[in-house]
Amino acid sequence: MIQPAAPSWKLPAALAAALLAGALLGWLANRHVAAGIALVAVAEVVLLLTRNRHQTRLMMTAPVASDPLQHDRFMTRSRRIASNLRDVRNAASQLPDAVVLIDRQQQIRWFNHAAEDLLGLRRPHDRGVLLQQRLAGSELADWLRDGARESLNDVVAPGQAESQLSVSLLPFGDHEQLLLARDISHLNRLEQIRRDFVSNVSHELRTPLTVIHGYLELIDADDVPELAPVLGEMRAQSKRMGQIVEDLLTLSRLETQHEVVDERVPMSGLLSTVRKEAEALSQGRHRITLESTAEADLLGSPKDLHSALSNLASNAVRYTPAGGSITIRWQREGDGAVYSVIDTGFGIPASHLARLTERFYRVSSSRSRDSGGTGLGLSIVKHVLNLHQAQLQVESTPGAGSTFSCHFGAARLLVAGGSDEM
Ligand code: ADP
């Protein structure tokens, strides 16, 4: 007599139930973060189902006639397991995110309902078809062909032209892969609303602030000596508000921009302007040196590059105590070039470095305020550099100083006498 292998099913059944519960809980608790984990968990169960179908059939029909009681128990347990697994499979099918299981050759093995809506897959005839071939002509197919190493965001859904997807490909099992696609149209719309709101508020504040600032400038402190300190503070604050509004408008513009108009940016002129501005801000409190050896101009937006490069120099002045030194450097690096500002200032603890380019992020709020900062400077720098395919690098030692470097690639360089002369 063959005994039923019921104990070996306890594990998959428990696993299935636990994964389903985890997936659903994760999904309910935090759609954004847990979505991927939940999907993987559920999909694992689906694979478990697929792999064990044969084994299930064998066990369900195992003869146990010698002991009717044991046989009944076995049948009840089997039915419960089958029902649990059906629930899990149904749950995976109903997930709002698209899940596609592909094999080593990228042949489609399984997909859920959302994959039909978002990716345009059709059952049953898309089973066994090459996913890349099925999505041919879409951005997704190019991404799969190029190895799909990083997640792809804001890609148009092949099955719904008005939706944007965030897609990733995860290794799965021994040779399979899971393609997960999430509809992020709603998030994008919210992000657009946020951007429009900030931009509209900034526009609305601009005029009243200009008027207030204008009137404050008209008042002569000598006429009201007792109000002189108050007047000074009001002028400083209205100037600061004006600067925040201008920086927010600049950021709004940079965020919606996808490319820059390419113009030659003569670096000798730009570097000496940046140095003069830093000297004017420093008022003789620092030693400021310019070292320019690159003999190359940049290709990009003169206004935005000026804003980014001078921002770094003005930060160096504002965060370096009197007596310190600041070096502005422009030099070649491989076939590209690097602009750096090196100071001997307060420095930045390592724990803050990763967040420096976030809006309004400050290492020390009081120091930033006292030095006239808006908290938006490095955010602007990051956006300008992104638009020029350049990278910002920050090295800093608290108490010793900081180096902010902008690394420009060869495509952005116009080397004097080179073939790329405009
Ligand atoms: P802020 O207007 O406050 O200067 P930024 O975005 O330009 O805003 O900089 C963000 C924060 O990074 C600053 O508040 C400051 O704490 C820190 N920071 C920027 N540059 C330097 C520097 N050269 N030395 C030390 N800290 C710096």
Tab-separated table of N, CA, C and O and ligand atoms in Angstrom, residues 311-312 315-316 318-319 343 346-348 356 358 361-364 368 371-379 402 404, ligand 1:
chain	number	residue	atom	x	y	z
A	311	ASN	N	26.545	78.902	-7.791
A	311	ASN	CA	25.928	78.428	-6.558
A	311	ASN	C	26.944	77.711	-5.672
A	311	ASN	O	26.986	77.892	-4.454
A	312	LEU	N	27.763	76.861	-6.314
A	312	LEU	CA	28.765	76.097	-5.544
A	312	LEU	C	29.809	77.036	-4.955
A	312	LEU	O	30.249	76.864	-3.811
A	315	ASN	N	28.222	78.953	-2.050
A	315	ASN	CA	28.136	78.085	-0.863
A	315	ASN	C	29.486	78.009	-0.151
A	315	ASN	O	29.562	78.045	1.074
A	316	ALA	N	30.556	77.880	-0.944
A	316	ALA	CA	31.896	77.768	-0.349
A	316	ALA	C	32.195	79.021	0.479
A	316	ALA	O	32.722	78.935	1.599
A	318	ARG	N	29.926	81.057	1.826
A	318	ARG	CA	29.007	81.174	2.966
A	318	ARG	C	29.289	80.153	4.069
A	318	ARG	O	28.962	80.375	5.224
A	319	TYR	N	29.892	79.021	3.690
A	319	TYR	CA	30.138	77.988	4.707
A	319	TYR	C	31.626	77.834	5.041
A	319	TYR	O	32.054	76.783	5.495
A	343	ASP	N	36.889	74.127	-0.568
A	343	ASP	CA	36.972	75.132	0.507
A	343	ASP	C	37.573	74.525	1.766
A	343	ASP	O	37.701	73.306	1.892
A	346	PHE	N	33.434	74.689	7.106
A	346	PHE	CA	32.907	73.882	8.219
A	346	PHE	C	32.867	72.393	7.893
A	346	PHE	O	32.929	71.559	8.782
A	347	GLY	N	32.729	72.059	6.630
A	347	GLY	CA	32.603	70.647	6.249
A	347	GLY	C	31.211	70.115	6.560
A	347	GLY	O	30.388	70.799	7.187
A	348	ILE	N	30.965	68.902	6.093
A	348	ILE	CA	29.632	68.306	6.247
A	348	ILE	C	29.792	66.865	6.757
A	348	ILE	O	30.521	66.075	6.151
A	356	LEU	N	21.898	66.091	0.556
A	356	LEU	CA	22.192	67.512	0.340
A	356	LEU	C	21.412	68.151	-0.793
A	356	LEU	O	21.089	69.335	-0.740
A	358	GLU	N	18.395	67.522	-1.769
A	358	GLU	CA	16.939	67.598	-1.599
A	358	GLU	C	16.544	69.047	-1.339
A	358	GLU	O	17.284	69.780	-0.695
A	361	TYR	N	16.817	70.978	2.184
A	361	TYR	CA	17.617	70.192	3.138
A	361	TYR	C	18.820	71.023	3.574
A	361	TYR	O	19.557	71.556	2.748
A	362	ARG	N	18.975	71.154	4.869
A	362	ARG	CA	20.114	71.924	5.383
A	362	ARG	C	20.811	71.134	6.469
A	362	ARG	O	20.159	70.486	7.286
A	363	VAL	N	22.138	71.224	6.492
A	363	VAL	CA	22.894	70.551	7.553
A	363	VAL	C	22.661	71.323	8.846
A	363	VAL	O	22.426	70.746	9.901
A	364	SER	N	22.719	72.642	8.744
A	364	SER	CA	22.430	73.474	9.904
A	364	SER	C	21.519	74.609	9.449
A	364	SER	O	21.928	75.469	8.677
A	368	SER	N	22.488	78.236	7.602
A	368	SER	CA	21.995	78.508	6.252
A	368	SER	C	21.233	79.824	6.233
A	368	SER	O	21.427	80.660	5.358
A	371	SER	N	23.378	82.878	6.649
A	371	SER	CA	24.211	83.196	5.487
A	371	SER	C	23.357	83.533	4.267
A	371	SER	O	23.854	83.650	3.167
A	372	GLY	N	22.032	83.680	4.483
A	372	GLY	CA	21.144	84.095	3.385
A	372	GLY	C	20.751	82.967	2.458
A	372	GLY	O	20.335	83.219	1.326
A	373	GLY	N	20.852	81.719	2.927
A	373	GLY	CA	20.537	80.573	2.050
A	373	GLY	C	19.045	80.331	1.926
A	373	GLY	O	18.269	80.692	2.815
A	374	THR	N	18.641	79.713	0.814
A	374	THR	CA	17.227	79.365	0.625
A	374	THR	C	17.012	77.865	0.806
A	374	THR	O	15.882	77.402	0.885
A	375	GLY	N	18.088	77.102	0.835
A	375	GLY	CA	17.957	75.643	0.944
A	375	GLY	C	17.639	74.994	-0.398
A	375	GLY	O	17.345	73.797	-0.467
A	376	LEU	N	17.699	75.767	-1.473
A	376	LEU	CA	17.329	75.224	-2.789
A	376	LEU	C	18.514	75.186	-3.754
A	376	LEU	O	18.415	74.640	-4.857
A	377	GLY	N	19.635	75.777	-3.334
A	377	GLY	CA	20.779	75.926	-4.235
A	377	GLY	C	21.273	74.611	-4.820
A	377	GLY	O	21.403	74.464	-6.044
A	378	LEU	N	21.528	73.619	-3.954
A	378	LEU	CA	22.105	72.359	-4.461
A	378	LEU	C	21.082	71.556	-5.257
A	378	LEU	O	21.448	70.782	-6.144
A	379	SER	N	19.812	71.771	-4.950
A	379	SER	CA	18.765	71.115	-5.740
A	379	SER	C	18.809	71.663	-7.170
A	379	SER	O	18.692	70.893	-8.144
A	402	SER	N	35.292	71.138	2.300
A	402	SER	CA	34.521	70.331	1.339
A	402	SER	C	35.011	70.564	-0.078
A	402	SER	O	35.573	71.613	-0.397
A	404	PHE	N	33.208	70.193	-3.849
A	404	PHE	CA	32.047	69.904	-4.696
A	404	PHE	C	32.548	69.862	-6.132
A	404	PHE	O	33.114	70.842	-6.612
B	1	ADP	P1	21.487	76.791	1.289
B	1	ADP	O1	20.757	77.859	0.571
B	1	ADP	O2	20.948	76.487	2.636
B	1	ADP	O3	22.951	76.990	1.258
B	1	ADP	P2	21.985	74.607	-0.519
B	1	ADP	O4	21.029	73.710	-1.212
B	1	ADP	O5	22.889	75.417	-1.354
B	1	ADP	O6	21.106	75.495	0.448
B	1	ADP	O7	22.869	73.710	0.442
B	1	ADP	C1	22.223	72.780	1.278
B	1	ADP	C2	22.994	72.622	2.564
B	1	ADP	O8	24.254	72.003	2.289
B	1	ADP	C3	23.348	73.941	3.218
B	1	ADP	O9	22.317	74.399	4.056
B	1	ADP	C4	24.603	73.598	3.989
B	1	ADP	O10	24.232	73.059	5.236
B	1	ADP	C5	25.263	72.498	3.172
B	1	ADP	N1	26.374	73.010	2.338
B	1	ADP	C6	26.324	73.343	1.040
B	1	ADP	N2	27.543	73.715	0.582
B	1	ADP	C7	28.389	73.615	1.639
B	1	ADP	C8	29.801	73.837	1.809
B	1	ADP	N3	30.585	74.258	0.824
B	1	ADP	N4	30.302	73.609	3.052
B	1	ADP	C9	29.523	73.161	4.050
B	1	ADP	N5	28.196	72.931	3.952
B	1	ADP	C10	27.633	73.143	2.755
